[in-house]
Amino acid sequence: MNEEITFILDAAKESMDAAIVHLEKEFMKIRAGKASPAMLSNVKVDYYGSQTPLSQVANINTPDARTISVQPWEKSMLQEIEKAIMIANLGFNPMNNGDTIIINVPPLTEERRRELAKQAKGEAEDAKVSVRTARQDANKEIRDLDISEDLHKNAEADVQELTDTYTKKIDSFLEKKEVEIMKV
């Protein structure tokens, strides 16, 4: 196979891999009933005038399946962290015991589970769009190459095969996540 085609296929594969990695990160943020430090990954705290990720100003642990514990490295940050969690609008009610912030993760209602499943579908669709965009870019680059018609067809078939593989991966990730979300 032509070196340029191999390069184009590798670049497309890399883009598609990035879409999968992004999807996995987004799925970690969608809670599926049990507590996880990733649930607080989007929380930013006002740390001496700059917005800083919560994980950089405190330890975040899950002592059990329904509790998240946030222990700031500086006691003076307790109120700021509590405020930041409330502002993040995650549906949590943080409790400050003077030492740490305890968050009880409420069990999911059926309606909330459906919303989260819908959100997961949206994230999966975004990943599929990224994969299709990578396919489109690869096909465009292949069309711009000065190669025989057979090589064009074969290369485009390889790109389509790659796209199908990644689309199936995304579907299987979504299926697993939906099962996880809907499990009571």
PDB file of C-alpha atoms in Angstrom:
ATOM      1  CA  MET A   1       0.000   0.000   0.000  1.00  0.00           C
ATOM      2  CA  ASN A   2       1.049   3.533  -0.749  1.00  0.00           C
ATOM      3  CA  GLU A   3       2.953   5.313   2.047  1.00  0.00           C
ATOM      4  CA  GLU A   4       0.722   8.382   1.832  1.00  0.00           C
ATOM      5  CA  ILE A   5      -2.426   6.257   2.207  1.00  0.00           C
ATOM      6  CA  THR A   6      -0.946   4.516   5.246  1.00  0.00           C
ATOM      7  CA  PHE A   7      -0.203   7.914   6.761  1.00  0.00           C
ATOM      8  CA  ILE A   8      -3.766   9.132   6.086  1.00  0.00           C
ATOM      9  CA  LEU A   9      -5.253   5.954   7.623  1.00  0.00           C
ATOM     10  CA  ASP A  10      -3.036   6.305  10.687  1.00  0.00           C
ATOM     11  CA  ALA A  11      -4.101   9.929  11.135  1.00  0.00           C
ATOM     12  CA  ALA A  12      -7.786   8.937  10.823  1.00  0.00           C
ATOM     13  CA  LYS A  13      -7.289   6.119  13.345  1.00  0.00           C
ATOM     14  CA  GLU A  14      -5.633   8.568  15.739  1.00  0.00           C
ATOM     15  CA  SER A  15      -8.584  10.988  15.452  1.00  0.00           C
ATOM     16  CA  MET A  16     -11.051   8.163  16.025  1.00  0.00           C
ATOM     17  CA  ASP A  17      -9.068   6.950  19.049  1.00  0.00           C
ATOM     18  CA  ALA A  18      -9.234  10.481  20.459  1.00  0.00           C
ATOM     19  CA  ALA A  19     -13.028  10.440  20.047  1.00  0.00           C
ATOM     20  CA  ILE A  20     -13.222   7.176  22.032  1.00  0.00           C
ATOM     21  CA  VAL A  21     -10.967   8.525  24.793  1.00  0.00           C
ATOM     22  CA  HIS A  22     -13.088  11.683  25.024  1.00  0.00           C
ATOM     23  CA  LEU A  23     -16.260   9.576  25.180  1.00  0.00           C
ATOM     24  CA  GLU A  24     -14.837   7.492  28.044  1.00  0.00           C
ATOM     25  CA  LYS A  25     -14.004  10.678  29.986  1.00  0.00           C
ATOM     26  CA  GLU A  26     -17.503  12.070  29.420  1.00  0.00           C
ATOM     27  CA  PHE A  27     -19.075   8.778  30.496  1.00  0.00           C
ATOM     28  CA  MET A  28     -17.068   8.884  33.737  1.00  0.00           C
ATOM     29  CA  LYS A  29     -18.731  12.214  34.553  1.00  0.00           C
ATOM     30  CA  ILE A  30     -22.216  10.726  34.140  1.00  0.00           C
ATOM     31  CA  ARG A  31     -23.022   9.179  37.462  1.00  0.00           C
ATOM     32  CA  ALA A  32     -24.585   5.777  37.468  1.00  0.00           C
ATOM     33  CA  GLY A  33     -25.842   5.451  41.017  1.00  0.00           C
ATOM     34  CA  LYS A  34     -22.593   5.104  42.899  1.00  0.00           C
ATOM     35  CA  ALA A  35     -20.321   7.881  44.086  1.00  0.00           C
ATOM     36  CA  SER A  36     -17.155   8.650  42.143  1.00  0.00           C
ATOM     37  CA  PRO A  37     -14.520  11.415  42.444  1.00  0.00           C
ATOM     38  CA  ALA A  38     -15.009  12.011  38.696  1.00  0.00           C
ATOM     39  CA  MET A  39     -18.450  13.477  39.504  1.00  0.00           C
ATOM     40  CA  LEU A  40     -16.683  16.567  40.832  1.00  0.00           C
ATOM     41  CA  SER A  41     -14.210  16.852  37.938  1.00  0.00           C
ATOM     42  CA  ASN A  42     -15.928  19.960  36.509  1.00  0.00           C
ATOM     43  CA  VAL A  43     -16.026  21.834  39.820  1.00  0.00           C
ATOM     44  CA  LYS A  44     -13.813  24.938  39.836  1.00  0.00           C
ATOM     45  CA  VAL A  45     -12.900  26.678  43.105  1.00  0.00           C
ATOM     46  CA  ASP A  46     -11.940  30.333  43.526  1.00  0.00           C
ATOM     47  CA  TYR A  47      -8.402  29.775  44.844  1.00  0.00           C
ATOM     48  CA  TYR A  48      -6.798  33.136  45.646  1.00  0.00           C
ATOM     49  CA  GLY A  49      -8.481  34.834  42.700  1.00  0.00           C
ATOM     50  CA  SER A  50      -8.122  32.151  40.033  1.00  0.00           C
ATOM     51  CA  GLN A  51     -10.518  29.372  39.054  1.00  0.00           C
ATOM     52  CA  THR A  52      -8.785  26.121  40.000  1.00  0.00           C
ATOM     53  CA  PRO A  53     -10.035  22.529  39.568  1.00  0.00           C
ATOM     54  CA  LEU A  54     -11.239  21.083  42.872  1.00  0.00           C
ATOM     55  CA  SER A  55      -8.806  18.164  42.590  1.00  0.00           C
ATOM     56  CA  GLN A  56      -5.907  20.665  42.829  1.00  0.00           C
ATOM     57  CA  VAL A  57      -6.979  22.124  46.167  1.00  0.00           C
ATOM     58  CA  ALA A  58      -8.347  19.052  47.959  1.00  0.00           C
ATOM     59  CA  ASN A  59      -8.315  15.273  48.265  1.00  0.00           C
ATOM     60  CA  ILE A  60     -11.486  13.700  46.887  1.00  0.00           C
ATOM     61  CA  ASN A  61     -12.357  10.215  48.160  1.00  0.00           C
ATOM     62  CA  THR A  62     -15.307   7.855  48.161  1.00  0.00           C
ATOM     63  CA  PRO A  63     -15.468   6.131  51.562  1.00  0.00           C
ATOM     64  CA  ASP A  64     -18.495   4.134  50.379  1.00  0.00           C
ATOM     65  CA  ALA A  65     -20.789   3.813  47.345  1.00  0.00           C
ATOM     66  CA  ARG A  66     -23.071   6.682  48.413  1.00  0.00           C
ATOM     67  CA  THR A  67     -20.604   9.201  49.883  1.00  0.00           C
ATOM     68  CA  ILE A  68     -17.974  11.559  48.510  1.00  0.00           C
ATOM     69  CA  SER A  69     -15.538  13.112  50.950  1.00  0.00           C
ATOM     70  CA  VAL A  70     -13.630  16.297  50.052  1.00  0.00           C
ATOM     71  CA  GLN A  71     -10.734  17.190  52.328  1.00  0.00           C
ATOM     72  CA  PRO A  72      -9.140  20.553  51.461  1.00  0.00           C
ATOM     73  CA  TRP A  73      -5.423  21.001  51.898  1.00  0.00           C
ATOM     74  CA  GLU A  74      -6.102  24.361  53.546  1.00  0.00           C
ATOM     75  CA  LYS A  75      -8.900  24.607  56.120  1.00  0.00           C
ATOM     76  CA  SER A  76      -9.632  28.171  54.952  1.00  0.00           C
ATOM     77  CA  MET A  77     -10.860  26.734  51.634  1.00  0.00           C
ATOM     78  CA  LEU A  78     -13.813  24.836  53.160  1.00  0.00           C
ATOM     79  CA  GLN A  79     -16.408  27.552  52.470  1.00  0.00           C
ATOM     80  CA  GLU A  80     -15.062  28.233  48.967  1.00  0.00           C
ATOM     81  CA  ILE A  81     -15.213  24.529  48.068  1.00  0.00           C
ATOM     82  CA  GLU A  82     -18.709  24.180  49.508  1.00  0.00           C
ATOM     83  CA  LYS A  83     -19.835  27.221  47.492  1.00  0.00           C
ATOM     84  CA  ALA A  84     -18.193  25.897  44.296  1.00  0.00           C
ATOM     85  CA  ILE A  85     -19.996  22.540  44.626  1.00  0.00           C
ATOM     86  CA  MET A  86     -23.317  24.341  45.041  1.00  0.00           C
ATOM     87  CA  ILE A  87     -22.616  26.623  42.041  1.00  0.00           C
ATOM     88  CA  ALA A  88     -21.694  23.599  39.883  1.00  0.00           C
ATOM     89  CA  ASN A  89     -25.377  22.603  40.124  1.00  0.00           C
ATOM     90  CA  LEU A  90     -24.741  18.862  40.328  1.00  0.00           C
ATOM     91  CA  GLY A  91     -27.747  18.213  42.528  1.00  0.00           C
ATOM     92  CA  PHE A  92     -25.587  17.601  45.590  1.00  0.00           C
ATOM     93  CA  ASN A  93     -26.022  19.092  49.054  1.00  0.00           C
ATOM     94  CA  PRO A  94     -22.525  19.370  50.598  1.00  0.00           C
ATOM     95  CA  MET A  95     -22.224  19.225  54.398  1.00  0.00           C
ATOM     96  CA  ASN A  96     -19.308  20.966  56.069  1.00  0.00           C
ATOM     97  CA  ASN A  97     -18.208  19.373  59.357  1.00  0.00           C
ATOM     98  CA  GLY A  98     -15.379  21.845  59.980  1.00  0.00           C
ATOM     99  CA  ASP A  99     -12.749  19.415  58.730  1.00  0.00           C
ATOM    100  CA  THR A 100     -14.052  17.925  55.503  1.00  0.00           C
ATOM    101  CA  ILE A 101     -16.998  18.290  53.193  1.00  0.00           C
ATOM    102  CA  ILE A 102     -19.248  15.258  53.022  1.00  0.00           C
ATOM    103  CA  ILE A 103     -21.556  14.772  50.061  1.00  0.00           C
ATOM    104  CA  ASN A 104     -24.258  12.137  50.261  1.00  0.00           C
ATOM    105  CA  VAL A 105     -25.061  10.971  46.747  1.00  0.00           C
ATOM    106  CA  PRO A 106     -28.802  10.394  46.601  1.00  0.00           C
ATOM    107  CA  PRO A 107     -30.082   7.286  44.822  1.00  0.00           C
ATOM    108  CA  LEU A 108     -31.223   8.011  41.282  1.00  0.00           C
ATOM    109  CA  THR A 109     -34.911   8.257  40.484  1.00  0.00           C
ATOM    110  CA  GLU A 110     -36.287   6.532  37.383  1.00  0.00           C
ATOM    111  CA  GLU A 111     -36.756   9.915  35.705  1.00  0.00           C
ATOM    112  CA  ARG A 112     -33.167  10.972  36.473  1.00  0.00           C
ATOM    113  CA  ARG A 113     -31.869   7.641  35.154  1.00  0.00           C
ATOM    114  CA  ARG A 114     -33.685   8.285  31.869  1.00  0.00           C
ATOM    115  CA  GLU A 115     -32.195  11.788  31.678  1.00  0.00           C
ATOM    116  CA  LEU A 116     -28.702  10.402  32.270  1.00  0.00           C
ATOM    117  CA  ALA A 117     -29.249   7.696  29.633  1.00  0.00           C
ATOM    118  CA  LYS A 118     -30.313  10.414  27.200  1.00  0.00           C
ATOM    119  CA  GLN A 119     -27.207  12.419  28.098  1.00  0.00           C
ATOM    120  CA  ALA A 120     -25.041   9.331  27.486  1.00  0.00           C
ATOM    121  CA  LYS A 121     -26.692   8.865  24.070  1.00  0.00           C
ATOM    122  CA  GLY A 122     -25.892  12.482  23.245  1.00  0.00           C
ATOM    123  CA  GLU A 123     -22.236  12.003  24.185  1.00  0.00           C
ATOM    124  CA  ALA A 124     -22.076   8.821  22.089  1.00  0.00           C
ATOM    125  CA  GLU A 125     -23.605  10.672  19.137  1.00  0.00           C
ATOM    126  CA  ASP A 126     -20.989  13.423  19.505  1.00  0.00           C
ATOM    127  CA  ALA A 127     -18.270  10.758  19.409  1.00  0.00           C
ATOM    128  CA  LYS A 128     -19.817   9.246  16.268  1.00  0.00           C
ATOM    129  CA  VAL A 129     -19.840  12.687  14.643  1.00  0.00           C
ATOM    130  CA  SER A 130     -16.119  13.001  15.439  1.00  0.00           C
ATOM    131  CA  VAL A 131     -15.470   9.592  13.890  1.00  0.00           C
ATOM    132  CA  ARG A 132     -17.449  10.508  10.772  1.00  0.00           C
ATOM    133  CA  THR A 133     -15.579  13.807  10.518  1.00  0.00           C
ATOM    134  CA  ALA A 134     -12.277  11.907  10.663  1.00  0.00           C
ATOM    135  CA  ARG A 135     -13.595   9.638   7.881  1.00  0.00           C
ATOM    136  CA  GLN A 136     -14.593  12.651   5.803  1.00  0.00           C
ATOM    137  CA  ASP A 137     -11.169  14.287   6.244  1.00  0.00           C
ATOM    138  CA  ALA A 138      -9.361  11.059   5.347  1.00  0.00           C
ATOM    139  CA  ASN A 139     -11.495  10.523   2.230  1.00  0.00           C
ATOM    140  CA  LYS A 140     -10.850  14.115   1.129  1.00  0.00           C
ATOM    141  CA  GLU A 141      -7.088  13.643   1.531  1.00  0.00           C
ATOM    142  CA  ILE A 142      -7.262  10.359  -0.401  1.00  0.00           C
ATOM    143  CA  ARG A 143      -9.163  12.050  -3.256  1.00  0.00           C
ATOM    144  CA  ASP A 144      -6.441  14.709  -3.427  1.00  0.00           C
ATOM    145  CA  LEU A 145      -3.732  12.061  -3.922  1.00  0.00           C
ATOM    146  CA  ASP A 146      -2.454  11.335  -7.402  1.00  0.00           C
ATOM    147  CA  ILE A 147      -3.021   7.552  -7.418  1.00  0.00           C
ATOM    148  CA  SER A 148      -4.878   4.962  -9.498  1.00  0.00           C
ATOM    149  CA  GLU A 149      -8.658   4.501  -9.295  1.00  0.00           C
ATOM    150  CA  ASP A 150      -8.237   1.050  -7.684  1.00  0.00           C
ATOM    151  CA  LEU A 151      -6.024   2.456  -4.938  1.00  0.00           C
ATOM    152  CA  HIS A 152      -8.600   5.212  -4.331  1.00  0.00           C
ATOM    153  CA  LYS A 153     -11.400   2.675  -3.944  1.00  0.00           C
ATOM    154  CA  ASN A 154      -9.345   0.377  -1.708  1.00  0.00           C
ATOM    155  CA  ALA A 155      -8.204   3.238   0.512  1.00  0.00           C
ATOM    156  CA  GLU A 156     -11.745   4.588   0.885  1.00  0.00           C
ATOM    157  CA  ALA A 157     -12.952   1.069   1.710  1.00  0.00           C
ATOM    158  CA  ASP A 158     -10.255   0.850   4.413  1.00  0.00           C
ATOM    159  CA  VAL A 159     -11.378   4.199   5.861  1.00  0.00           C
ATOM    160  CA  GLN A 160     -15.003   3.001   5.886  1.00  0.00           C
ATOM    161  CA  GLU A 161     -13.980  -0.240   7.604  1.00  0.00           C
ATOM    162  CA  LEU A 162     -12.134   1.793  10.256  1.00  0.00           C
ATOM    163  CA  THR A 163     -15.213   4.007  10.700  1.00  0.00           C
ATOM    164  CA  ASP A 164     -17.497   0.988  11.122  1.00  0.00           C
ATOM    165  CA  THR A 165     -15.161  -0.528  13.721  1.00  0.00           C
ATOM    166  CA  TYR A 166     -15.111   2.651  15.803  1.00  0.00           C
ATOM    167  CA  THR A 167     -18.862   3.166  15.479  1.00  0.00           C
ATOM    168  CA  LYS A 168     -19.389  -0.358  16.849  1.00  0.00           C
ATOM    169  CA  LYS A 169     -17.013   0.416  19.734  1.00  0.00           C
ATOM    170  CA  ILE A 170     -19.002   3.545  20.571  1.00  0.00           C
ATOM    171  CA  ASP A 171     -22.274   1.596  20.442  1.00  0.00           C
ATOM    172  CA  SER A 172     -20.915  -1.066  22.796  1.00  0.00           C
ATOM    173  CA  PHE A 173     -19.649   1.604  25.243  1.00  0.00           C
ATOM    174  CA  LEU A 174     -23.076   3.257  25.152  1.00  0.00           C
ATOM    175  CA  GLU A 175     -24.844  -0.057  25.722  1.00  0.00           C
ATOM    176  CA  LYS A 176     -22.670  -0.798  28.786  1.00  0.00           C
ATOM    177  CA  LYS A 177     -23.197   2.703  30.169  1.00  0.00           C
ATOM    178  CA  GLU A 178     -26.979   2.519  29.700  1.00  0.00           C
ATOM    179  CA  VAL A 179     -27.087  -0.812  31.546  1.00  0.00           C
ATOM    180  CA  GLU A 180     -24.989   0.737  34.333  1.00  0.00           C
ATOM    181  CA  ILE A 181     -27.263   3.791  34.548  1.00  0.00           C
ATOM    182  CA  MET A 182     -30.543   1.887  34.492  1.00  0.00           C
ATOM    183  CA  LYS A 183     -29.398  -0.716  37.056  1.00  0.00           C
ATOM    184  CA  VAL A 184     -31.177   0.005  40.350  1.00  0.00           C
TER     185      VAL A 184
END
